[in-house]
Amino acid sequence: MPDGDLVVAIDCSTTASKAVAVDAGGRTVATARHSFPVLSPGEGRFEQDARAWWTTTFAALHEVVESVGGERVAALTITHQRETFVCLDGDPVRPAMLWMDKRAGSQLERLRAESIHARTGRPADLTPSFYKLAWMADEEPELLARSTRVGDVSAYLTLQLTGRWASSSASADSMGMIDLSLGDWDDELCRLAGVDRRVLPDLVAPGTSVAAVLPEIAETLGLTPGTPVIAAAGDGQCAALGAGLVEPGDIYLNLGTAEVCGTLVTDYQWHPEYRTVAAAAGHGFLLEAFLASGTSLVNWYREEFGSTDPDELDRLTQAISRLPAGSGNLVSLPYWLGLQSPAWDERASGAVIGWRPSHTRAHFYRSLLEGIAFEIATQIDVLETASGMTGHRVLCTGGGSRSVVWTQIVADVLDRPVVICDEPETTALGAAILAAVAAGLHHSLDDAIAAMSRAGVVMRPDPSDAAVYRALRSIRDGLYSILRPTFHALSALH
């Protein structure tokens, strides 16, 4: 293993690939980012050219390694968008289907079963790859039959870097075909999805070396020959680790493209209201609740009804900061991409209630932020009931955590302090922590977390605003049940 003092984490998200060089103190030394598009070839369909994951990753790596010097890089590691998958026959046989793709509704209805949730930790929801692979088996059987490799984003990038078809067990679990209690592919689920398990990636433990970077890739990037790629985990698990989630009972909150919150438990458990995933530490599990509409919904609103001009966005942010809590009793249900935890209703859709002539676009914008915050409150209630522990820290990460207005709203709705993680690249930091231990920069995971993960500012609830939100929540919490028949009737129209 190279004798470097840095690790480089690759973070291949829904919209971009980043390379982040991190030292043993958790400080970002260099970073580069290259974007790629999300394609939508039809209603509810979301895809990407998987080759763009590699070209953007390679470009970002090249910039970072050139900046810091390849001799300083002790290891690479990969974290990534979860549930997205690619099918290969040398090259991709079709565009990769993203986690937010909704085309497999009939397969979900046919295959939904409590026994599947019990084994995989994944509720009957369109997010996992499992149902979309079943869709391919029904609708594109010739493409699935041609596929000699089927895997997650980590497996694809690992293949390009090392030539080995392998993925972390805490990455591939998002495909929804791993028996979490056994830590291995489930033969029955592979059969139901129409996939031969021999085309799936080898599973390796988080924090272990997968393989060395291919000599020709290392030479082009300027890396030391033999630089290893260390298995990490999906972006949610890495964000939790980077936030410093090590104590059962603490909650991590990721305000990313999707909003995710979770808590750590020692033993495997599952329940219809949340999903269970393998923890990045290589032992234990995360109980997760999430809403697919996170910053993606916020960005959509700003693009469609606001402006992409930075000055205009600043004015809009200032305007919502001056509005009272509750947005003038304007209530939003942010089910832009359906409702996930705890009801798992793909047919739910967004709603805005209480619209009056006095409301402005700033009221609508603030109401969306409040709507997501109310969903977070419900999710935390579910997770704390499941874990049996309440009142612990809320550790906030993700792009949305940089918004003072939004995080203050979250603190007020929760009526508890919210700790903002100091490092904005928390997901990459979580992967870097695993790589730093594997590369010998730290003796243990506990040592690495203590040295590399730091809390930042604490958003404390305003008592008067918290009281407003308590009253509003008592009304809002009943709206989904009332509107559910309407959501389903509207969904049936098309």
CSV table of C-alpha atoms in Angstrom, one decimal, residues 30-483:
chain,number,residue,atom,x,y,z
A,30,ALA,CA,-8.5,19.3,-2.7
A,31,THR,CA,-11.8,18.7,-4.5
A,32,ALA,CA,-13.2,18.6,-8.0
A,33,ARG,CA,-16.7,18.1,-9.3
A,34,HIS,CA,-18.1,17.3,-12.8
A,35,SER,CA,-21.8,17.2,-13.5
A,36,PHE,CA,-23.9,14.8,-15.6
A,37,PRO,CA,-27.6,15.0,-16.6
A,38,VAL,CA,-30.6,13.1,-15.4
A,39,LEU,CA,-32.6,12.0,-18.4
A,40,SER,CA,-36.4,11.6,-18.3
A,41,PRO,CA,-37.6,9.7,-21.4
A,42,GLY,CA,-41.2,9.6,-20.1
A,43,GLU,CA,-43.5,10.3,-17.2
A,44,GLY,CA,-41.9,8.9,-14.0
A,45,ARG,CA,-38.9,7.6,-15.9
A,46,PHE,CA,-35.4,8.7,-14.8
A,47,GLU,CA,-32.2,7.4,-16.4
A,48,GLN,CA,-28.5,8.2,-16.9
A,49,ASP,CA,-25.7,7.1,-19.2
A,50,ALA,CA,-23.6,5.1,-16.9
A,51,ARG,CA,-20.5,5.9,-19.0
A,52,ALA,CA,-20.9,9.5,-17.8
A,53,TRP,CA,-20.3,8.2,-14.2
A,54,TRP,CA,-16.9,7.1,-15.3
A,55,THR,CA,-15.9,10.0,-17.5
A,56,THR,CA,-16.8,12.5,-14.8
A,57,THR,CA,-15.2,10.5,-12.1
A,58,PHE,CA,-12.0,10.1,-14.0
A,59,ALA,CA,-11.9,13.8,-14.8
A,60,ALA,CA,-12.5,14.7,-11.1
A,61,LEU,CA,-9.8,12.2,-10.0
A,62,HIS,CA,-7.3,13.6,-12.5
A,63,GLU,CA,-7.8,17.1,-11.2
A,64,VAL,CA,-7.5,16.2,-7.6
A,65,VAL,CA,-4.5,13.9,-8.0
A,66,GLU,CA,-2.7,16.5,-10.1
A,67,SER,CA,-3.4,19.1,-7.4
A,68,VAL,CA,-2.1,17.1,-4.4
A,69,GLY,CA,0.4,14.8,-6.1
A,70,GLY,CA,-0.1,11.1,-6.7
A,71,GLU,CA,2.5,10.1,-4.2
A,72,ARG,CA,0.4,11.5,-1.3
A,73,VAL,CA,-2.6,9.3,-2.1
A,74,ALA,CA,-2.6,6.2,0.1
A,75,ALA,CA,-6.0,4.9,-1.2
A,76,LEU,CA,-9.1,5.6,-3.2
A,77,THR,CA,-12.7,4.8,-2.1
A,78,ILE,CA,-16.2,5.1,-3.6
A,79,THR,CA,-19.5,6.2,-2.3
A,80,HIS,CA,-22.5,6.8,-4.5
A,81,GLN,CA,-26.2,7.2,-5.2
A,82,ARG,CA,-28.1,4.2,-4.0
A,83,GLU,CA,-30.6,1.9,-5.7
A,84,THR,CA,-29.5,3.0,-9.2
A,85,PHE,CA,-28.1,0.1,-11.3
A,86,VAL,CA,-26.6,-0.7,-14.6
A,87,CYS,CA,-26.7,-3.7,-16.9
A,88,LEU,CA,-23.6,-4.4,-19.0
A,89,ASP,CA,-22.5,-6.6,-21.9
A,90,GLY,CA,-19.1,-5.0,-22.1
A,91,ASP,CA,-20.9,-1.6,-22.5
A,92,PRO,CA,-24.2,-0.7,-21.0
A,93,VAL,CA,-27.1,-2.5,-22.7
A,94,ARG,CA,-29.4,0.4,-21.9
A,95,PRO,CA,-29.3,3.6,-19.8
A,96,ALA,CA,-29.0,3.0,-16.1
A,97,MET,CA,-32.3,3.3,-14.2
A,98,LEU,CA,-32.2,5.7,-11.3
A,99,TRP,CA,-33.4,5.2,-7.8
A,100,MET,CA,-36.3,7.6,-8.4
A,101,ASP,CA,-37.6,5.8,-11.5
A,102,LYS,CA,-41.3,4.8,-11.1
A,103,ARG,CA,-42.0,2.6,-14.1
A,104,ALA,CA,-42.2,-0.7,-12.2
A,105,GLY,CA,-45.5,-0.2,-10.5
A,106,SER,CA,-47.1,-3.4,-11.8
A,107,GLN,CA,-44.1,-5.4,-10.7
A,108,LEU,CA,-44.3,-3.8,-7.3
A,109,GLU,CA,-47.9,-4.9,-6.9
A,110,ARG,CA,-47.2,-8.4,-8.1
A,111,LEU,CA,-44.1,-9.0,-6.0
A,112,ARG,CA,-44.8,-7.0,-2.8
A,113,ALA,CA,-44.5,-9.3,0.2
A,114,GLU,CA,-43.7,-9.0,3.8
A,115,SER,CA,-41.2,-11.8,3.5
A,116,ILE,CA,-39.1,-9.8,1.1
A,117,HIS,CA,-39.0,-6.9,3.4
A,118,ALA,CA,-38.1,-9.2,6.3
A,119,ARG,CA,-35.1,-10.5,4.3
A,120,THR,CA,-33.8,-7.4,2.6
A,121,GLY,CA,-34.8,-4.7,5.0
A,122,ARG,CA,-36.5,-2.9,2.1
A,123,PRO,CA,-40.3,-2.2,2.2
A,124,ALA,CA,-42.5,-2.6,-0.9
A,125,ASP,CA,-41.4,0.6,-2.6
A,126,LEU,CA,-40.2,1.4,-6.1
A,127,THR,CA,-36.8,2.7,-5.0
A,128,PRO,CA,-34.8,-0.6,-4.9
A,129,SER,CA,-33.4,-2.1,-8.1
A,130,PHE,CA,-35.2,-5.3,-7.5
A,131,TYR,CA,-38.6,-4.2,-8.9
A,132,LYS,CA,-37.0,-2.4,-11.9
A,133,LEU,CA,-35.1,-5.5,-12.8
A,134,ALA,CA,-38.3,-7.4,-12.7
A,135,TRP,CA,-39.7,-4.7,-15.1
A,136,MET,CA,-36.8,-5.4,-17.4
A,137,ALA,CA,-37.5,-9.2,-17.2
A,138,ASP,CA,-41.1,-8.4,-18.4
A,139,GLU,CA,-40.6,-5.5,-20.8
A,140,GLU,CA,-37.0,-5.8,-22.1
A,141,PRO,CA,-36.1,-9.5,-21.6
A,142,GLU,CA,-33.7,-9.6,-24.5
A,143,LEU,CA,-31.6,-6.8,-22.9
A,144,LEU,CA,-31.6,-8.5,-19.5
A,145,ALA,CA,-30.6,-11.8,-21.1
A,146,ARG,CA,-27.7,-10.1,-22.9
A,147,SER,CA,-26.4,-8.6,-19.6
A,148,THR,CA,-23.2,-10.3,-18.4
A,149,ARG,CA,-23.0,-8.0,-15.4
A,150,VAL,CA,-25.7,-6.3,-13.4
A,151,GLY,CA,-24.7,-4.1,-10.5
A,152,ASP,CA,-24.8,-0.8,-8.6
A,153,VAL,CA,-22.8,2.4,-9.2
A,154,SER,CA,-20.0,1.3,-6.9
A,155,ALA,CA,-19.6,-2.0,-8.8
A,156,TYR,CA,-19.4,-0.1,-12.1
A,157,LEU,CA,-16.8,2.4,-11.0
A,158,THR,CA,-14.8,-0.3,-9.2
A,159,LEU,CA,-14.7,-2.3,-12.5
A,160,GLN,CA,-13.4,0.7,-14.4
A,161,LEU,CA,-10.7,1.5,-11.8
A,162,THR,CA,-9.6,-2.1,-11.0
A,163,GLY,CA,-11.0,-4.5,-13.5
A,164,ARG,CA,-12.7,-6.4,-10.7
A,165,TRP,CA,-16.5,-6.8,-10.7
A,166,ALA,CA,-17.2,-6.3,-7.0
A,167,SER,CA,-19.1,-4.0,-4.6
A,168,SER,CA,-19.3,-3.3,-0.9
A,169,SER,CA,-22.1,-5.3,0.8
A,170,ALA,CA,-23.1,-1.8,2.2
A,171,SER,CA,-23.4,-0.6,-1.4
A,172,ALA,CA,-25.1,-3.5,-3.2
A,173,ASP,CA,-27.7,-3.9,-0.4
A,174,SER,CA,-29.6,-1.0,-2.0
A,175,MET,CA,-30.4,-3.3,-4.9
A,176,GLY,CA,-32.9,-5.1,-2.7
A,177,MET,CA,-31.7,-8.6,-3.4
A,178,ILE,CA,-29.4,-9.2,-0.4
A,179,ASP,CA,-30.5,-11.2,2.7
A,180,LEU,CA,-29.2,-8.7,5.3
A,181,SER,CA,-29.2,-11.3,8.1
A,182,LEU,CA,-26.8,-13.5,6.0
A,183,GLY,CA,-25.0,-10.7,4.1
A,184,ASP,CA,-25.3,-12.5,0.8
A,185,TRP,CA,-27.3,-12.5,-2.4
A,186,ASP,CA,-30.7,-14.2,-2.0
A,187,ASP,CA,-31.2,-16.8,-4.7
A,188,GLU,CA,-35.0,-16.6,-4.6
A,189,LEU,CA,-35.0,-12.8,-5.0
A,190,CYS,CA,-32.6,-13.1,-7.9
A,191,ARG,CA,-34.9,-15.5,-9.6
A,192,LEU,CA,-37.9,-13.3,-9.0
A,193,ALA,CA,-36.0,-10.4,-10.5
A,194,GLY,CA,-35.0,-12.5,-13.5
A,195,VAL,CA,-31.3,-12.2,-12.7
A,196,ASP,CA,-28.7,-15.0,-12.6
A,197,ARG,CA,-26.7,-14.3,-9.4
A,198,ARG,CA,-23.5,-15.1,-11.3
A,199,VAL,CA,-23.8,-11.7,-13.1
A,200,LEU,CA,-24.0,-9.8,-9.8
A,201,PRO,CA,-20.9,-8.3,-8.3
A,202,ASP,CA,-18.8,-10.1,-5.6
A,203,LEU,CA,-19.5,-8.7,-2.2
A,204,VAL,CA,-16.8,-7.4,0.0
A,205,ALA,CA,-16.9,-5.9,3.5
A,206,PRO,CA,-16.9,-2.1,4.0
A,207,GLY,CA,-13.4,-0.8,4.9
A,208,THR,CA,-11.5,-3.6,3.1
A,209,SER,CA,-9.4,-3.5,0.0
A,210,VAL,CA,-11.3,-4.5,-3.2
A,211,ALA,CA,-8.3,-4.5,-5.6
A,212,ALA,CA,-5.5,-2.2,-6.8
A,213,VAL,CA,-6.1,0.5,-9.4
A,214,LEU,CA,-5.2,-0.9,-12.9
A,215,PRO,CA,-1.6,-0.1,-13.9
A,216,GLU,CA,-2.7,1.9,-17.0
A,217,ILE,CA,-5.2,3.9,-15.0
A,218,ALA,CA,-2.8,4.6,-12.2
A,219,GLU,CA,-0.2,5.8,-14.7
A,220,THR,CA,-2.6,8.1,-16.4
A,221,LEU,CA,-3.8,9.6,-13.1
A,222,GLY,CA,-0.4,9.8,-11.7
A,223,LEU,CA,-1.1,7.5,-8.8
A,224,THR,CA,1.5,5.2,-7.2
A,225,PRO,CA,1.4,1.7,-8.6
A,226,GLY,CA,-0.7,-0.6,-6.4
A,227,THR,CA,-2.9,2.2,-5.0
A,228,PRO,CA,-5.9,0.3,-3.5
A,229,VAL,CA,-9.6,0.9,-3.8
A,230,ILE,CA,-11.2,0.5,-0.4
A,231,ALA,CA,-14.9,-0.6,-0.2
A,232,ALA,CA,-17.1,2.0,1.4
A,233,ALA,CA,-20.9,2.2,1.3
A,234,GLY,CA,-23.9,4.0,-0.2
A,235,ASP,CA,-24.2,7.8,0.2
A,236,GLY,CA,-26.7,7.6,3.1
A,237,GLN,CA,-24.5,5.2,5.2
A,238,CYS,CA,-21.4,7.2,4.5
A,239,ALA,CA,-23.1,10.5,5.3
A,240,ALA,CA,-24.1,9.0,8.7
A,241,LEU,CA,-20.5,7.9,9.4
A,242,GLY,CA,-19.1,11.2,8.3
A,243,ALA,CA,-21.6,13.0,10.6
A,244,GLY,CA,-20.2,11.0,13.5
A,245,LEU,CA,-23.2,8.7,14.0
A,246,VAL,CA,-21.6,6.1,16.4
A,247,GLU,CA,-24.0,6.1,19.3
A,248,PRO,CA,-27.3,4.3,19.2
A,249,GLY,CA,-30.1,6.8,19.7
A,250,ASP,CA,-28.5,9.6,17.8
A,251,ILE,CA,-30.3,10.6,14.6
A,252,TYR,CA,-28.6,11.7,11.3
A,253,LEU,CA,-30.5,13.8,8.9
A,254,ASN,CA,-29.3,14.2,5.3
A,255,LEU,CA,-30.9,17.1,3.5
A,256,GLY,CA,-29.8,15.9,0.0
A,257,THR,CA,-31.5,15.3,-3.3
A,258,ALA,CA,-33.7,13.0,-1.2
A,259,GLU,CA,-34.2,13.7,2.5
A,260,VAL,CA,-33.0,10.8,4.7
A,261,CYS,CA,-32.8,10.3,8.4
A,262,GLY,CA,-31.7,7.3,10.3
A,263,THR,CA,-30.5,5.8,13.6
A,264,LEU,CA,-28.0,3.1,14.4
A,265,VAL,CA,-28.9,-0.3,16.0
A,266,THR,CA,-26.8,-3.3,16.8
A,267,ASP,CA,-29.0,-6.1,15.7
A,268,TYR,CA,-31.0,-6.6,12.6
A,269,GLN,CA,-34.6,-5.6,12.8
A,270,TRP,CA,-37.3,-4.5,10.3
A,271,HIS,CA,-40.7,-2.9,10.4
A,272,PRO,CA,-43.2,-1.7,7.7
A,273,GLU,CA,-42.6,2.0,8.6
A,274,TYR,CA,-38.9,2.2,7.8
A,275,ARG,CA,-36.2,0.5,5.8
A,276,THR,CA,-33.1,-1.2,7.2
A,277,VAL,CA,-29.7,-1.0,5.6
A,278,ALA,CA,-26.2,-2.3,6.3
A,279,ALA,CA,-24.1,0.2,8.3
A,280,ALA,CA,-20.9,1.6,6.8
A,281,ALA,CA,-18.9,0.5,9.8
A,282,GLY,CA,-19.3,-3.2,8.6
A,283,HIS,CA,-21.3,-4.1,11.7
A,284,GLY,CA,-24.7,-3.0,12.9
A,285,PHE,CA,-27.6,-1.6,10.9
A,286,LEU,CA,-29.2,1.7,10.1
A,287,LEU,CA,-32.9,2.2,10.4
A,288,GLU,CA,-33.8,4.7,7.8
A,289,ALA,CA,-36.8,6.8,6.9
A,290,PHE,CA,-36.8,9.0,3.9
A,291,LEU,CA,-38.7,11.2,1.5
A,292,ALA,CA,-37.7,11.2,-2.2
A,293,SER,CA,-38.4,14.9,-2.5
A,294,GLY,CA,-35.6,16.7,-0.7
A,295,THR,CA,-33.5,19.4,-2.3
A,296,SER,CA,-34.7,18.1,-5.7
A,297,LEU,CA,-38.1,19.6,-4.8
A,298,VAL,CA,-36.7,22.8,-3.5
A,299,ASN,CA,-34.6,23.2,-6.6
A,300,TRP,CA,-37.5,22.4,-8.9
A,301,TYR,CA,-39.6,25.2,-7.2
A,302,ARG,CA,-36.8,27.7,-7.5
A,303,GLU,CA,-36.3,26.9,-11.2
A,304,GLU,CA,-40.0,26.9,-12.1
A,305,PHE,CA,-41.4,29.7,-9.9
A,306,GLY,CA,-38.4,31.6,-8.8
A,307,SER,CA,-35.1,32.1,-10.6
A,308,THR,CA,-31.7,30.5,-11.0
A,309,ASP,CA,-30.1,33.9,-10.8
A,310,PRO,CA,-28.0,33.9,-7.5
A,311,ASP,CA,-29.1,37.5,-6.6
A,312,GLU,CA,-32.7,36.6,-7.0
A,313,LEU,CA,-32.3,33.4,-5.0
A,314,ASP,CA,-30.7,35.5,-2.2
A,315,ARG,CA,-33.7,37.9,-2.3
A,316,LEU,CA,-36.1,34.9,-2.1
A,317,THR,CA,-34.2,33.5,0.9
A,318,GLN,CA,-34.3,36.8,2.6
A,319,ALA,CA,-38.0,37.1,2.0
A,320,ILE,CA,-38.8,33.7,3.5
A,321,SER,CA,-36.6,34.5,6.6
A,322,ARG,CA,-38.9,37.5,7.3
A,323,LEU,CA,-42.1,35.4,7.0
A,324,PRO,CA,-43.8,34.1,10.2
A,325,ALA,CA,-43.6,30.4,11.1
A,326,GLY,CA,-46.4,28.5,9.4
A,327,SER,CA,-46.2,30.6,6.2
A,328,GLY,CA,-49.6,32.2,6.9
A,329,ASN,CA,-51.2,28.9,7.5
A,330,LEU,CA,-50.2,27.6,4.0
A,331,VAL,CA,-49.6,23.9,4.4
A,332,SER,CA,-47.6,21.8,1.9
A,333,LEU,CA,-47.5,18.0,1.5
A,334,PRO,CA,-44.2,17.5,-0.3
A,335,TYR,CA,-45.1,14.2,-2.0
A,336,TRP,CA,-43.6,15.3,-5.4
A,337,LEU,CA,-42.2,11.8,-5.9
A,338,GLY,CA,-44.7,9.9,-3.8
A,339,LEU,CA,-44.7,9.4,0.0
A,340,GLN,CA,-42.1,7.0,1.3
A,341,SER,CA,-41.7,6.5,5.1
A,342,PRO,CA,-43.9,5.6,6.9
A,343,ALA,CA,-46.8,4.9,4.5
A,344,TRP,CA,-44.9,3.9,1.3
A,345,ASP,CA,-47.5,5.3,-1.0
A,346,GLU,CA,-46.2,5.7,-4.6
A,347,ARG,CA,-49.6,7.1,-5.7
A,348,ALA,CA,-49.5,10.0,-3.2
A,349,SER,CA,-48.8,13.4,-4.8
A,350,GLY,CA,-48.0,16.9,-3.7
A,351,ALA,CA,-50.6,19.2,-2.3
A,352,VAL,CA,-50.8,22.8,-1.1
A,353,ILE,CA,-53.7,23.7,1.3
A,354,GLY,CA,-54.8,27.0,2.7
A,355,TRP,CA,-54.1,29.2,-0.3
A,356,ARG,CA,-55.2,32.8,0.1
A,357,PRO,CA,-54.8,36.0,-1.9
A,358,SER,CA,-52.3,37.3,0.7
A,359,HIS,CA,-49.8,34.5,-0.1
A,360,THR,CA,-46.8,35.2,-2.3
A,361,ARG,CA,-44.3,32.9,-3.9
A,362,ALA,CA,-42.1,33.4,-0.8
A,363,HIS,CA,-45.0,31.9,1.2
A,364,PHE,CA,-45.1,28.9,-1.1
A,365,TYR,CA,-41.3,28.4,-0.9
A,366,ARG,CA,-41.2,28.6,2.8
A,367,SER,CA,-44.2,26.2,3.0
A,368,LEU,CA,-42.3,23.6,1.0
A,369,LEU,CA,-39.4,23.8,3.4
A,370,GLU,CA,-41.8,23.5,6.3
A,371,GLY,CA,-43.6,20.6,4.7
A,372,ILE,CA,-40.3,18.6,4.4
A,373,ALA,CA,-39.5,19.5,8.0
A,374,PHE,CA,-42.9,18.1,9.2
A,375,GLU,CA,-42.1,14.9,7.4
A,376,ILE,CA,-38.8,14.7,9.1
A,377,ALA,CA,-40.6,15.1,12.5
A,378,THR,CA,-42.8,12.1,11.6
A,379,GLN,CA,-39.9,10.0,10.5
A,380,ILE,CA,-37.9,10.7,13.7
A,381,ASP,CA,-41.0,9.7,15.8
A,382,VAL,CA,-41.0,6.4,13.9
A,383,LEU,CA,-37.3,5.8,14.3
A,384,GLU,CA,-37.2,6.7,18.0
A,385,THR,CA,-40.2,4.3,18.7
A,386,ALA,CA,-38.3,1.6,16.8
A,387,SER,CA,-35.0,2.1,18.6
A,388,GLY,CA,-36.6,2.7,22.0
A,389,MET,CA,-34.4,5.7,22.5
A,390,THR,CA,-35.5,9.4,22.4
A,391,GLY,CA,-34.1,12.8,22.8
A,392,HIS,CA,-30.6,12.2,21.4
A,393,ARG,CA,-28.7,14.4,19.0
A,394,VAL,CA,-29.9,15.3,15.5
A,395,LEU,CA,-26.8,15.5,13.2
A,396,CYS,CA,-27.6,17.3,10.0
A,397,THR,CA,-25.7,16.9,6.7
A,398,GLY,CA,-26.3,17.4,3.0
A,399,GLY,CA,-26.6,20.4,0.7
A,400,GLY,CA,-29.7,21.6,2.5
A,401,SER,CA,-27.7,21.8,5.8
A,402,ARG,CA,-26.0,24.9,4.5
A,403,SER,CA,-29.3,26.8,4.6
A,404,VAL,CA,-29.6,28.7,7.9
A,405,VAL,CA,-33.3,29.4,7.2
A,406,TRP,CA,-34.2,25.7,6.5
A,407,THR,CA,-32.2,24.2,9.3
A,408,GLN,CA,-33.8,26.7,11.7
A,409,ILE,CA,-37.2,25.7,10.5
A,410,VAL,CA,-36.2,22.0,11.1
A,411,ALA,CA,-35.1,22.8,14.6
A,412,ASP,CA,-38.3,24.7,15.3
A,413,VAL,CA,-40.5,22.0,13.9
A,414,LEU,CA,-38.7,19.3,15.9
A,415,ASP,CA,-38.5,21.6,18.9
A,416,ARG,CA,-34.9,20.3,19.6
A,417,PRO,CA,-31.4,21.4,18.7
A,418,VAL,CA,-30.0,20.4,15.3
A,419,VAL,CA,-26.2,20.0,15.0
A,420,ILE,CA,-24.9,21.1,11.6
A,421,CYS,CA,-21.9,19.0,10.5
A,422,ASP,CA,-18.8,21.2,10.0
A,423,GLU,CA,-17.7,19.4,6.8
A,424,PRO,CA,-20.0,20.1,3.8
A,425,GLU,CA,-18.7,17.0,2.0
A,426,THR,CA,-20.0,14.7,4.8
A,427,THR,CA,-20.7,11.8,2.4
A,428,ALA,CA,-17.2,11.8,1.0
A,429,LEU,CA,-15.8,12.2,4.5
A,430,GLY,CA,-17.6,9.0,5.7
A,431,ALA,CA,-16.0,7.1,2.9
A,432,ALA,CA,-12.7,8.7,3.6
A,433,ILE,CA,-12.9,7.6,7.2
A,434,LEU,CA,-13.1,4.0,6.1
A,435,ALA,CA,-10.2,4.4,3.7
A,436,ALA,CA,-8.1,6.2,6.3
A,437,VAL,CA,-8.3,3.2,8.6
A,438,ALA,CA,-7.6,0.7,5.8
A,439,ALA,CA,-4.6,2.7,4.7
A,440,GLY,CA,-3.2,2.8,8.2
A,441,LEU,CA,-3.7,6.6,8.8
A,442,HIS,CA,-5.6,5.6,11.9
A,443,HIS,CA,-5.5,2.5,14.1
A,444,SER,CA,-9.2,2.0,14.4
A,445,LEU,CA,-12.6,3.3,13.2
A,446,ASP,CA,-13.2,5.0,16.5
A,447,ASP,CA,-9.9,6.8,16.3
A,448,ALA,CA,-10.6,7.9,12.8
A,449,ILE,CA,-14.1,9.2,13.6
A,450,ALA,CA,-12.8,11.1,16.6
A,451,ALA,CA,-10.1,12.8,14.5
A,452,MET,CA,-11.9,13.4,11.3
A,453,SER,CA,-15.6,14.1,12.1
A,454,ARG,CA,-16.5,17.5,13.7
A,455,ALA,CA,-19.7,19.1,14.7
A,456,GLY,CA,-20.4,22.7,13.7
A,457,VAL,CA,-23.0,25.2,14.7
A,458,VAL,CA,-26.1,24.2,16.6
A,459,MET,CA,-29.5,25.5,15.5
A,460,ARG,CA,-31.6,25.9,18.6
A,461,PRO,CA,-35.4,26.0,18.5
A,462,ASP,CA,-37.3,29.3,19.0
A,463,PRO,CA,-40.0,28.5,21.6
A,464,SER,CA,-42.6,30.7,20.0
A,465,ASP,CA,-42.1,29.3,16.5
A,466,ALA,CA,-42.0,25.8,17.9
A,467,ALA,CA,-45.4,26.4,19.5
A,468,VAL,CA,-46.8,27.6,16.2
A,469,TYR,CA,-45.5,24.4,14.5
A,470,ARG,CA,-47.0,22.2,17.2
A,471,ALA,CA,-50.4,23.6,16.6
A,472,LEU,CA,-50.0,23.4,12.8
A,473,ARG,CA,-48.7,19.8,12.9
A,474,SER,CA,-51.8,18.7,14.9
A,475,ILE,CA,-53.9,19.7,11.9
A,476,ARG,CA,-51.5,18.7,9.2
A,477,ASP,CA,-50.8,15.2,10.4
A,478,GLY,CA,-54.3,14.1,9.4
A,479,LEU,CA,-54.2,15.5,5.9
A,480,TYR,CA,-52.6,12.5,4.2
A,481,SER,CA,-55.3,10.1,5.4
A,482,ILE,CA,-58.0,12.5,4.2
A,483,LEU,CA,-56.4,13.0,0.8
